[in-house]
Backbone as JSON, one array per atom type, in Angstrom:
{
  "sequence": "SIPKLTFPGGCLIGCSPGFMNVPKIKGTHNAMKSGMLAAESVFDLVTDEEKVSQSPTAGLEPVKYEENLKNSWLWKELHSVRNVRPSFNTSLGTVGGVIYTGLFYWIMRGKEPWTLHHGGPDNAKLKPAKECKVIDYPRPDGVVSFDLLTSVALTGTNHDHDQPAHLTLMDDSVPVNHNLAIYDGPEQRFCPAGVYEYVELEDGSGKRLQINAQNCIHCKTCDIKDPSQNINWVCPQGGEGPAYNGM",
  "N": [[107.02, 92.81, 101.1], [104.35, 92.24, 101.05], [101.53, 91.39, 102.93], [100.01, 88.78, 105.05], [97.36, 87.36, 103.32], [94.78, 86.42, 103.77], [91.97, 85.92, 106.0], [89.71, 84.78, 108.58], [86.63, 84.85, 107.13], [87.21, 86.65, 105.09], [89.41, 88.39, 102.68], [92.38, 90.08, 101.49], [92.39, 92.28, 98.82], [92.92, 93.94, 95.62], [94.29, 97.23, 95.72], [95.09, 97.48, 98.35], [96.81, 95.41, 99.57], [99.28, 95.96, 98.47], [99.99, 95.58, 95.65], [101.26, 96.92, 93.59], [103.26, 97.51, 90.71], [106.33, 98.62, 91.12], [108.56, 99.92, 89.52], [107.18, 100.48, 87.15], [105.1, 101.94, 88.05], [102.44, 101.08, 88.09], [99.41, 99.43, 88.8], [96.78, 98.78, 88.54], [95.95, 96.68, 86.85], [96.91, 94.49, 88.27], [95.46, 94.73, 90.63], [92.86, 94.25, 89.69], [93.14, 91.62, 88.76], [93.69, 90.28, 91.17], [91.23, 90.54, 92.42], [89.63, 88.97, 90.76], [90.78, 86.44, 91.16], [90.28, 86.17, 93.87], [87.5, 86.08, 93.89], [87.02, 83.65, 92.53], [88.21, 81.88, 94.34], [86.72, 82.27, 96.68], [84.2, 81.53, 95.77], [84.52, 78.79, 95.28], [84.84, 78.01, 97.89], [82.46, 78.73, 99.31], [80.65, 77.18, 98.03], [81.24, 74.69, 98.79], [79.75, 72.32, 100.41], [80.39, 70.74, 102.6], [82.29, 72.21, 104.12], [80.88, 74.56, 104.6], [78.79, 73.67, 106.16], [79.96, 73.11, 108.58], [79.94, 75.07, 110.59], [77.51, 77.47, 111.47], [78.13, 80.07, 112.04], [80.9, 80.61, 112.15], [83.58, 82.32, 110.51], [84.56, 81.66, 107.21], [87.76, 80.94, 105.93], [89.33, 81.9, 103.04], [91.72, 80.26, 102.12], [92.76, 79.23, 99.81], [92.98, 81.29, 98.07], [95.44, 82.71, 98.34], [97.16, 80.76, 97.45], [96.29, 80.44, 94.8], [96.94, 82.95, 93.88], [99.75, 82.95, 93.97], [100.26, 81.2, 91.96], [99.71, 82.54, 89.68], [100.1, 84.92, 86.91], [100.32, 87.36, 88.06], [101.75, 87.15, 90.49], [104.19, 86.34, 89.5], [104.97, 88.62, 88.08], [105.2, 90.52, 90.18], [107.22, 89.3, 91.65], [109.4, 89.64, 90.0], [110.01, 92.3, 90.31], [110.69, 92.62, 92.92], [113.01, 93.48, 94.22], [113.46, 96.09, 93.55], [112.58, 98.5, 94.96], [113.77, 98.09, 97.61], [116.45, 98.23, 96.85], [117.17, 100.86, 96.77], [117.69, 101.51, 99.32], [120.19, 100.81, 100.08], [123.76, 101.16, 100.85], [124.7, 102.48, 98.66], [122.85, 104.3, 97.92], [120.57, 106.51, 96.13], [121.62, 106.61, 93.5], [122.85, 104.11, 93.35], [120.57, 102.51, 93.53], [119.25, 103.13, 91.12], [121.12, 102.16, 89.25], [121.15, 99.45, 89.98], [118.48, 98.73, 89.46], [118.39, 99.12, 86.68], [120.24, 97.21, 85.8], [119.53, 94.67, 86.95], [116.74, 94.48, 86.7], [115.65, 95.68, 84.26], [117.36, 94.49, 82.43], [117.93, 91.8, 83.29], [115.45, 91.06, 84.11], [114.6, 90.63, 86.78], [115.62, 88.17, 87.68], [117.56, 87.57, 89.52], [119.14, 85.54, 92.04], [118.59, 86.25, 94.69], [116.98, 88.02, 97.42], [116.35, 91.26, 98.38], [115.97, 93.18, 101.42], [114.01, 95.44, 103.48], [114.98, 95.99, 105.97], [113.68, 96.36, 108.43], [110.69, 97.78, 110.04], [108.98, 100.75, 108.81], [108.42, 102.71, 110.73], [110.42, 102.4, 112.57], [112.63, 103.57, 111.54], [112.93, 106.25, 111.97], [114.88, 109.04, 112.94], [116.19, 110.46, 116.0], [115.43, 113.87, 116.89], [117.65, 115.43, 117.6], [119.7, 114.44, 116.09], [119.31, 115.36, 113.6], [119.21, 117.87, 111.01], [117.65, 121.0, 111.02], [115.24, 121.84, 108.61], [114.74, 124.57, 106.63], [112.09, 125.49, 105.09], [111.0, 127.27, 102.18], [108.41, 129.79, 102.06], [105.13, 129.0, 100.8], [104.37, 129.93, 97.44], [101.97, 130.19, 96.17], [101.72, 129.76, 93.5], [103.48, 127.81, 92.3], [104.0, 126.3, 94.54], [101.97, 125.45, 97.4], [100.1, 126.28, 100.38], [99.44, 124.06, 103.14], [96.74, 123.74, 104.11], [95.22, 124.81, 102.03], [95.65, 122.93, 100.06], [94.46, 120.73, 101.29], [91.81, 121.53, 101.26], [91.19, 121.22, 98.57], [90.86, 118.51, 98.37], [88.31, 118.0, 99.18], [87.53, 116.74, 101.51], [85.46, 115.43, 104.11], [83.92, 115.1, 107.25], [81.44, 114.19, 109.6], [80.86, 116.23, 112.44], [80.11, 115.04, 114.79], [80.65, 112.36, 114.62], [81.7, 108.98, 115.51], [84.98, 108.79, 116.85], [87.64, 108.27, 114.59], [90.3, 108.35, 114.76], [92.39, 107.58, 117.24], [94.25, 107.53, 120.36], [96.36, 105.18, 121.89], [97.67, 105.59, 124.27], [97.47, 108.49, 125.96], [99.56, 109.97, 126.98], [101.89, 109.47, 125.61], [102.44, 110.97, 123.11], [103.47, 113.57, 123.91], [105.4, 112.98, 125.91], [107.1, 111.16, 124.67], [107.15, 111.16, 121.69], [107.24, 113.97, 121.09], [109.27, 114.79, 122.81], [111.53, 113.3, 122.02], [111.54, 113.09, 119.18], [110.7, 115.53, 118.28], [107.98, 115.85, 117.72], [106.9, 114.3, 115.26], [104.43, 113.8, 114.12], [103.18, 116.15, 113.34], [104.47, 116.71, 111.03], [104.67, 114.49, 109.24], [102.05, 114.04, 108.53], [99.98, 114.78, 105.82], [97.83, 116.45, 105.88], [97.51, 118.15, 108.01], [96.38, 117.14, 110.33], [97.4, 116.55, 112.83], [98.64, 118.48, 115.48], [100.76, 120.22, 117.71], [99.84, 122.04, 120.46], [99.93, 124.83, 122.7], [99.37, 124.46, 126.2], [96.67, 125.8, 128.16], [97.5, 126.9, 130.59], [100.11, 127.4, 130.08], [102.06, 125.56, 130.73], [103.2, 123.65, 129.13], [102.87, 121.5, 126.23], [100.26, 119.98, 124.23], [98.93, 117.27, 122.28], [96.91, 117.94, 119.59], [94.2, 116.67, 117.77], [92.95, 117.03, 114.64], [90.62, 115.61, 113.35], [88.74, 115.97, 111.35], [90.06, 116.85, 109.12], [91.29, 114.67, 107.99], [92.55, 112.71, 105.34], [92.65, 110.06, 104.88], [95.07, 108.65, 104.38], [96.59, 107.07, 106.0], [99.19, 107.38, 106.87], [99.96, 108.15, 109.46], [99.32, 105.94, 111.04], [101.16, 104.14, 110.15], [103.72, 105.38, 110.23], [104.13, 106.49, 112.76], [106.42, 106.67, 115.37], [106.12, 105.51, 117.88], [104.01, 103.85, 117.55], [101.47, 104.44, 118.51], [99.19, 105.57, 117.58], [95.93, 104.83, 116.6], [94.33, 104.04, 113.79], [91.2, 103.78, 112.37], [88.55, 102.73, 110.18], [86.39, 105.38, 109.3], [82.89, 106.29, 109.81], [80.57, 105.24, 107.26], [80.85, 106.61, 103.92], [82.26, 108.96, 104.33], [85.1, 111.23, 104.23], [87.85, 111.97, 101.95], [86.89, 113.47, 98.82], [87.62, 114.5, 96.33], [86.4, 116.12, 94.32], [86.98, 117.89, 92.28], [88.63, 116.64, 90.48]],
  "CA": [[106.14, 93.73, 101.81], [102.97, 91.77, 100.98], [101.15, 90.74, 104.2], [99.14, 87.61, 104.95], [96.27, 87.86, 102.49], [93.46, 85.89, 104.12], [91.57, 85.86, 107.4], [88.37, 84.18, 108.65], [85.56, 85.7, 106.64], [87.57, 87.6, 104.04], [90.77, 88.41, 102.15], [92.84, 91.38, 101.02], [92.49, 92.32, 97.36], [93.03, 95.29, 95.06], [95.51, 98.0, 96.0], [95.41, 97.48, 99.78], [97.95, 94.58, 99.99], [100.54, 96.41, 97.86], [100.23, 94.84, 94.42], [101.72, 97.81, 92.54], [104.55, 97.29, 90.08], [107.01, 99.87, 91.48], [109.23, 100.66, 88.44], [106.21, 100.93, 86.15], [104.07, 102.72, 88.78], [101.15, 100.61, 87.61], [98.9, 98.35, 89.63], [95.35, 98.54, 88.31], [95.77, 95.34, 86.28], [97.13, 93.53, 89.35], [94.32, 94.84, 91.54], [91.73, 93.57, 89.06], [93.42, 90.18, 88.73], [93.54, 89.75, 92.52], [89.8, 90.44, 92.67], [89.13, 87.81, 90.02], [91.25, 85.23, 91.85], [89.57, 86.1, 95.14], [86.13, 85.65, 93.61], [87.06, 82.22, 92.22], [88.55, 81.15, 95.56], [85.59, 82.35, 97.6], [83.1, 80.75, 95.2], [84.81, 77.38, 95.55], [84.69, 77.78, 99.32], [81.05, 78.82, 99.76], [79.86, 76.12, 97.39], [81.66, 73.43, 99.39], [78.74, 72.09, 101.44], [81.0, 70.17, 103.79], [82.9, 73.27, 104.92], [79.84, 75.51, 105.0], [77.94, 73.07, 107.19], [80.69, 72.9, 109.83], [79.48, 76.04, 111.58], [76.66, 78.51, 110.87], [78.6, 81.41, 112.41], [82.34, 80.81, 111.99], [83.97, 82.86, 109.21], [85.37, 80.77, 106.39], [88.96, 81.6, 105.44], [89.65, 81.44, 101.67], [93.18, 80.05, 102.05], [93.14, 78.89, 98.43], [93.22, 82.55, 97.35], [96.87, 83.0, 98.32], [97.77, 79.74, 96.59], [95.96, 80.8, 93.41], [97.68, 84.16, 93.57], [101.15, 82.6, 93.74], [100.33, 80.43, 90.73], [99.24, 83.39, 88.58], [101.08, 85.83, 86.33], [100.45, 88.5, 88.96], [102.85, 86.89, 91.43], [105.41, 86.31, 88.69], [105.33, 90.01, 87.8], [105.66, 91.16, 91.42], [108.5, 88.69, 92.04], [110.47, 90.18, 89.15], [110.35, 93.67, 90.74], [110.74, 92.59, 94.39], [114.22, 94.12, 94.75], [113.63, 97.45, 93.04], [112.5, 99.52, 96.02], [114.81, 97.92, 98.64], [117.79, 98.54, 96.34], [117.44, 102.27, 97.01], [118.01, 101.66, 100.74], [121.55, 100.31, 100.32], [124.77, 102.19, 101.09], [124.95, 103.19, 97.41], [121.86, 105.36, 97.81], [119.69, 106.62, 94.96], [122.37, 106.24, 92.29], [122.99, 102.66, 93.37], [119.25, 101.93, 93.24], [119.0, 103.28, 89.68], [122.0, 101.22, 88.54], [120.68, 98.09, 90.28], [117.24, 98.52, 88.72], [118.7, 98.99, 85.26], [120.99, 95.99, 85.53], [118.87, 93.42, 87.34], [115.33, 94.39, 86.29], [115.44, 95.94, 82.84], [118.16, 93.57, 81.61], [117.78, 90.41, 83.72], [114.03, 90.85, 84.42], [114.39, 90.2, 88.15], [115.94, 86.76, 87.86], [118.66, 87.38, 90.47], [118.78, 84.48, 93.0], [118.5, 86.75, 96.07], [115.92, 88.98, 97.69], [116.76, 92.32, 99.3], [114.95, 93.49, 102.44], [113.98, 96.83, 103.91], [115.74, 96.13, 107.22], [112.86, 96.77, 109.58], [109.49, 98.56, 109.7], [109.21, 102.15, 108.5], [108.36, 103.56, 111.92], [111.65, 102.23, 113.33], [113.72, 104.25, 110.84], [112.96, 107.67, 112.3], [116.01, 109.44, 113.76], [115.9, 111.49, 117.0], [115.55, 115.23, 116.36], [118.98, 115.98, 117.86], [120.61, 113.93, 115.07], [118.87, 115.87, 112.3], [119.34, 119.29, 110.76], [116.36, 121.65, 110.77], [115.08, 122.27, 107.23], [114.01, 125.84, 106.53], [111.38, 125.48, 103.8], [110.48, 128.58, 101.76], [106.96, 129.93, 102.16], [104.44, 128.71, 99.53], [104.18, 131.15, 96.63], [100.63, 130.23, 95.61], [101.78, 129.51, 92.06], [104.05, 126.48, 92.15], [103.81, 125.62, 95.82], [100.77, 125.92, 98.09], [100.06, 125.94, 101.79], [98.85, 122.75, 103.41], [95.28, 123.77, 104.25], [94.64, 125.03, 100.7], [95.67, 121.63, 99.38], [93.47, 119.88, 101.95], [90.5, 121.97, 100.79], [90.98, 120.67, 97.23], [90.46, 117.1, 98.46], [86.88, 117.9, 99.47], [87.31, 115.81, 102.62], [84.35, 115.83, 104.99], [83.52, 114.18, 108.31], [80.49, 114.76, 110.55], [81.55, 116.65, 113.65], [79.73, 114.2, 115.93], [80.84, 110.95, 114.31], [82.65, 108.29, 116.4], [86.36, 109.11, 116.49], [88.34, 107.22, 113.84], [91.71, 108.51, 115.11], [92.5, 107.56, 118.7], [95.56, 107.24, 120.93], [96.36, 104.09, 122.86], [98.13, 106.18, 125.52], [97.47, 109.93, 125.74], [100.79, 110.61, 127.46], [103.01, 109.14, 124.72], [102.83, 112.0, 122.15], [104.3, 114.62, 124.5], [106.53, 112.42, 126.66], [107.99, 110.37, 123.82], [107.29, 111.66, 120.32], [107.67, 115.37, 121.09], [110.53, 114.92, 123.55], [112.65, 112.67, 121.31], [111.5, 113.3, 117.73], [110.16, 116.87, 118.0], [106.61, 115.76, 117.22], [106.85, 114.02, 113.82], [103.04, 113.76, 113.63], [102.84, 117.43, 112.71], [105.21, 116.81, 109.77], [104.4, 113.44, 108.25], [100.64, 114.08, 108.09], [99.86, 115.74, 104.73], [96.57, 117.19, 105.98], [97.47, 118.98, 109.21], [95.5, 116.55, 111.33], [98.05, 116.56, 114.14], [99.43, 119.66, 115.81], [101.04, 120.41, 119.13], [99.4, 123.37, 120.88], [100.26, 125.19, 124.08], [98.34, 124.31, 127.22], [96.14, 127.09, 128.57], [98.26, 127.45, 131.7], [101.46, 127.64, 129.63], [102.99, 124.61, 131.34], [103.71, 122.7, 128.16], [102.08, 121.32, 125.03], [99.45, 118.77, 124.09], [98.66, 116.92, 120.89], [95.53, 118.17, 119.15], [93.87, 115.89, 116.57], [91.89, 117.61, 113.8], [90.22, 114.44, 112.56], [87.92, 116.35, 110.2], [90.94, 117.09, 107.97], [91.92, 113.41, 107.58], [92.31, 112.29, 103.96], [92.69, 108.59, 104.89], [96.3, 108.1, 103.79], [97.09, 106.13, 107.01], [100.6, 107.6, 107.17], [100.13, 108.2, 110.91], [99.25, 104.57, 111.57], [102.35, 103.43, 109.7], [104.98, 106.08, 110.5], [104.25, 106.89, 114.16], [107.53, 105.9, 115.94], [105.68, 104.77, 119.07], [102.86, 103.02, 117.16], [100.47, 104.78, 119.51], [97.99, 106.05, 116.9], [95.07, 103.77, 116.08], [93.48, 104.53, 112.69], [90.16, 102.84, 111.97], [87.68, 103.29, 109.15], [85.3, 106.2, 109.81], [81.57, 105.84, 109.38], [80.48, 105.16, 105.81], [80.59, 107.75, 103.05], [82.97, 110.17, 104.69], [86.5, 111.25, 103.87], [88.14, 112.79, 100.77], [85.98, 113.28, 97.68], [88.33, 114.91, 95.11], [85.34, 116.46, 93.36], [87.47, 118.68, 91.14], [89.6, 115.9, 89.68]],
  "C": [[104.68, 93.26, 101.81], [102.62, 91.02, 102.26], [100.41, 89.43, 103.96], [97.83, 88.09, 104.31], [94.88, 87.36, 102.86], [93.24, 85.92, 105.63], [90.17, 85.27, 107.44], [87.3, 85.17, 108.2], [85.95, 86.66, 105.53], [89.0, 87.46, 103.56], [91.1, 89.81, 101.66], [93.03, 91.34, 99.51], [92.72, 93.76, 96.91], [94.36, 95.94, 95.39], [95.97, 97.85, 97.44], [96.58, 96.58, 100.18], [99.29, 95.02, 99.41], [100.91, 95.66, 96.6], [100.75, 95.73, 93.28], [103.1, 97.4, 92.02], [105.33, 98.6, 90.22], [107.69, 100.58, 90.31], [108.28, 101.17, 87.36], [105.16, 101.87, 86.73], [102.68, 102.37, 88.25], [100.68, 99.45, 88.49], [97.44, 98.02, 89.41], [95.1, 97.13, 87.78], [95.95, 94.27, 87.35], [95.97, 93.54, 90.34], [93.1, 94.09, 90.99], [91.92, 92.05, 89.07], [93.25, 89.57, 90.12], [92.06, 89.61, 92.88], [89.18, 89.24, 91.97], [89.52, 86.51, 90.71], [90.54, 85.05, 93.18], [88.15, 85.59, 94.93], [86.07, 84.15, 93.32], [87.31, 81.4, 93.48], [87.38, 81.13, 96.53], [84.42, 81.52, 97.09], [83.31, 79.26, 95.48], [84.57, 77.04, 97.02], [83.23, 77.75, 99.75], [80.16, 77.78, 99.1], [80.28, 74.74, 97.87], [80.76, 73.16, 100.59], [79.34, 71.54, 102.72], [81.59, 71.25, 104.69], [81.86, 74.26, 105.42], [79.01, 74.97, 106.15], [78.66, 72.86, 108.53], [80.25, 73.85, 110.93], [78.65, 77.11, 110.9], [77.17, 79.92, 111.14], [80.08, 81.66, 112.15], [82.67, 81.33, 110.59], [84.87, 81.89, 108.47], [86.58, 81.53, 105.84], [89.34, 81.05, 104.07], [91.14, 81.25, 101.45], [93.65, 79.73, 100.63], [93.46, 80.14, 97.62], [94.71, 82.85, 97.22], [97.61, 82.0, 97.43], [97.53, 80.06, 95.12], [96.75, 82.02, 92.95], [99.13, 83.84, 93.2], [101.34, 81.77, 92.47], [99.93, 81.24, 89.5], [100.37, 84.27, 88.04], [101.29, 87.05, 87.22], [101.65, 88.33, 89.89], [104.19, 86.87, 90.69], [105.9, 87.72, 88.41], [105.88, 90.7, 89.04], [107.0, 90.6, 91.87], [109.65, 89.29, 91.24], [110.89, 91.58, 89.59], [110.56, 93.75, 92.25], [111.91, 93.37, 94.97], [114.38, 95.57, 94.35], [113.61, 98.49, 94.16], [113.55, 99.31, 97.11], [116.21, 98.29, 98.15], [118.17, 100.0, 96.56], [117.82, 102.53, 98.47], [119.4, 101.14, 101.08], [122.51, 101.48, 100.54], [125.09, 103.0, 99.83], [123.94, 104.3, 97.15], [121.05, 105.33, 96.52], [120.39, 106.19, 93.67], [122.53, 104.73, 92.21], [121.69, 101.96, 93.04], [118.92, 102.0, 91.76], [119.84, 102.29, 88.88], [121.53, 99.78, 88.74], [119.43, 97.78, 89.46], [117.5, 98.31, 87.24], [119.35, 97.67, 84.93], [120.16, 94.73, 85.77], [117.38, 93.35, 86.97], [115.18, 94.57, 84.78], [116.22, 94.99, 81.95], [117.89, 92.11, 81.98], [116.34, 90.06, 84.12], [113.8, 90.23, 85.8], [114.72, 88.75, 88.44], [117.13, 86.52, 88.8], [118.23, 86.4, 91.56], [118.73, 84.95, 94.45], [117.36, 87.76, 96.18], [116.42, 89.98, 98.73], [115.62, 92.62, 100.29], [115.07, 94.95, 102.88], [114.71, 97.05, 105.23], [114.95, 96.66, 108.39], [111.66, 97.6, 109.15], [109.81, 100.05, 109.54], [109.25, 103.02, 109.75], [109.64, 103.47, 112.76], [112.83, 102.97, 112.72], [113.85, 105.73, 111.19], [114.12, 107.99, 113.24], [115.57, 110.46, 114.81], [116.17, 112.88, 116.43], [116.96, 115.79, 116.53], [120.02, 115.51, 116.84], [120.32, 114.51, 113.69], [119.02, 117.38, 112.22], [117.96, 119.86, 110.42], [116.32, 122.15, 109.32], [114.21, 123.52, 107.2], [113.35, 125.92, 105.15], [110.91, 126.9, 103.44], [108.96, 128.62, 101.86], [106.31, 129.62, 100.8], [104.17, 130.0, 98.75], [102.8, 131.24, 96.01], [100.57, 130.01, 94.11], [102.29, 128.1, 91.78], [103.86, 125.65, 93.41], [102.65, 126.26, 96.58], [100.8, 125.5, 99.56], [99.21, 124.69, 102.01], [97.32, 122.78, 103.42], [94.58, 124.04, 102.92], [94.58, 123.71, 99.93], [94.65, 120.68, 99.98], [92.07, 120.24, 101.45], [90.17, 121.38, 99.42], [90.56, 119.2, 97.26], [88.96, 116.94, 98.71], [86.57, 116.96, 100.62], [86.24, 116.33, 103.57], [84.06, 114.72, 106.0], [82.5, 114.87, 109.21], [81.2, 115.07, 111.86], [81.25, 115.75, 114.85], [79.89, 112.71, 115.65], [81.77, 110.3, 115.34], [84.07, 108.53, 115.92], [87.02, 107.96, 115.73], [89.85, 107.33, 114.03], [91.82, 108.59, 116.63], [93.93, 107.23, 119.12], [95.44, 106.11, 121.93], [96.78, 104.59, 124.24], [98.28, 107.68, 125.29], [98.76, 110.62, 126.16], [101.97, 110.43, 126.51], [103.39, 110.27, 123.76], [103.77, 113.05, 122.72], [105.55, 114.04, 125.14], [107.54, 111.67, 125.8], [108.21, 111.01, 122.45], [107.81, 113.1, 120.26], [109.05, 115.51, 121.73], [111.73, 114.39, 122.75], [112.7, 113.06, 119.83], [110.93, 114.65, 117.31], [108.8, 116.8, 117.31], [106.49, 115.48, 115.74], [105.43, 113.98, 113.26], [102.67, 115.03, 112.87], [103.57, 117.64, 111.38], [104.82, 115.73, 108.76], [102.94, 113.4, 107.8], [100.48, 115.14, 107.01], [98.62, 116.63, 104.83], [96.45, 118.04, 107.24], [96.54, 118.45, 110.29], [96.09, 116.67, 112.74], [98.85, 117.85, 114.34], [99.6, 119.76, 117.33], [100.72, 121.85, 119.5], [99.75, 123.58, 122.35], [99.08, 124.94, 125.01], [97.91, 125.69, 127.69], [96.94, 127.72, 129.7], [99.73, 127.68, 131.35], [102.5, 126.69, 130.17], [103.59, 123.6, 130.36], [102.82, 122.63, 126.93], [101.25, 120.05, 125.1], [99.22, 118.52, 122.61], [97.18, 117.13, 120.58], [95.29, 117.43, 117.84], [92.7, 116.52, 115.85], [91.4, 116.55, 112.82], [89.4, 114.8, 111.34], [88.75, 116.61, 108.96], [91.48, 115.81, 107.35], [91.54, 113.03, 106.14], [92.57, 110.79, 103.77], [93.93, 108.01, 104.21], [96.93, 107.05, 104.7], [98.59, 106.27, 107.28], [100.85, 107.55, 108.68], [100.17, 106.8, 111.52], [100.53, 103.8, 111.26], [103.64, 104.06, 110.24], [105.17, 106.47, 111.96], [105.33, 106.05, 114.86], [107.15, 105.08, 117.16], [104.53, 103.82, 118.78], [101.7, 103.2, 118.15], [99.16, 105.24, 118.89], [97.21, 104.88, 116.32], [94.11, 104.37, 115.06], [92.47, 103.44, 112.35], [89.28, 103.52, 110.92], [86.59, 104.14, 109.79], [83.97, 105.68, 109.31], [81.42, 106.03, 107.87], [80.22, 106.47, 105.09], [81.35, 109.01, 103.35], [84.45, 110.07, 104.35], [86.72, 112.12, 102.65], [87.22, 112.44, 99.6], [86.67, 113.58, 96.35], [87.35, 115.24, 94.0], [85.87, 117.17, 92.13], [88.44, 117.94, 90.25], [88.91, 115.06, 88.61]]
}
């Protein structure tokens, strides 16, 4: 699941590339190590006068970073747990994933000579609404479970009302004609902050997708899970988003 880690002018470090050890649910040490390796790689690059002098404007790509990463203990650790999460997607289900993890990770430390795969991107796994059973969730009781907007309020998220939009659609017709028609509007379910909702048109002729961008807590689920890949999530202007002041 780890993407290409370098590009002209920068590289992916920390938590963003997916350096978490899944069975241990720990990744801070890996994030820190990737930052250290990136710093060493970038330093070697910017102090190379021959490469720096080639162009005053072209971004330098620290390709050595990925090589250094693969030669470190970080890569060795991630390689040992590479099959843990995909093992839960097999025909054996959750029980099979637990058994696989216990046998091949905790006992063999990930030394199996094969690598399992997820079988396609996450957005392609969504089933049409007609193939699924409607789930009738109980109402939040305010003690153990809470309504969505109350939970959003606890994040302390904030965006200026007049900021440039950080959530846009590539095609405004896709949400209603495709996502709502086939998948019953998954945007209104997979977003944990109520950013997306389908509302009735004023003339009663149908529905439209309304985006409440001010509620966004920057999880990027929409960018990843949207079955039509029609939502474009970009970083909002600096300093805005969730604050989690009470944590």
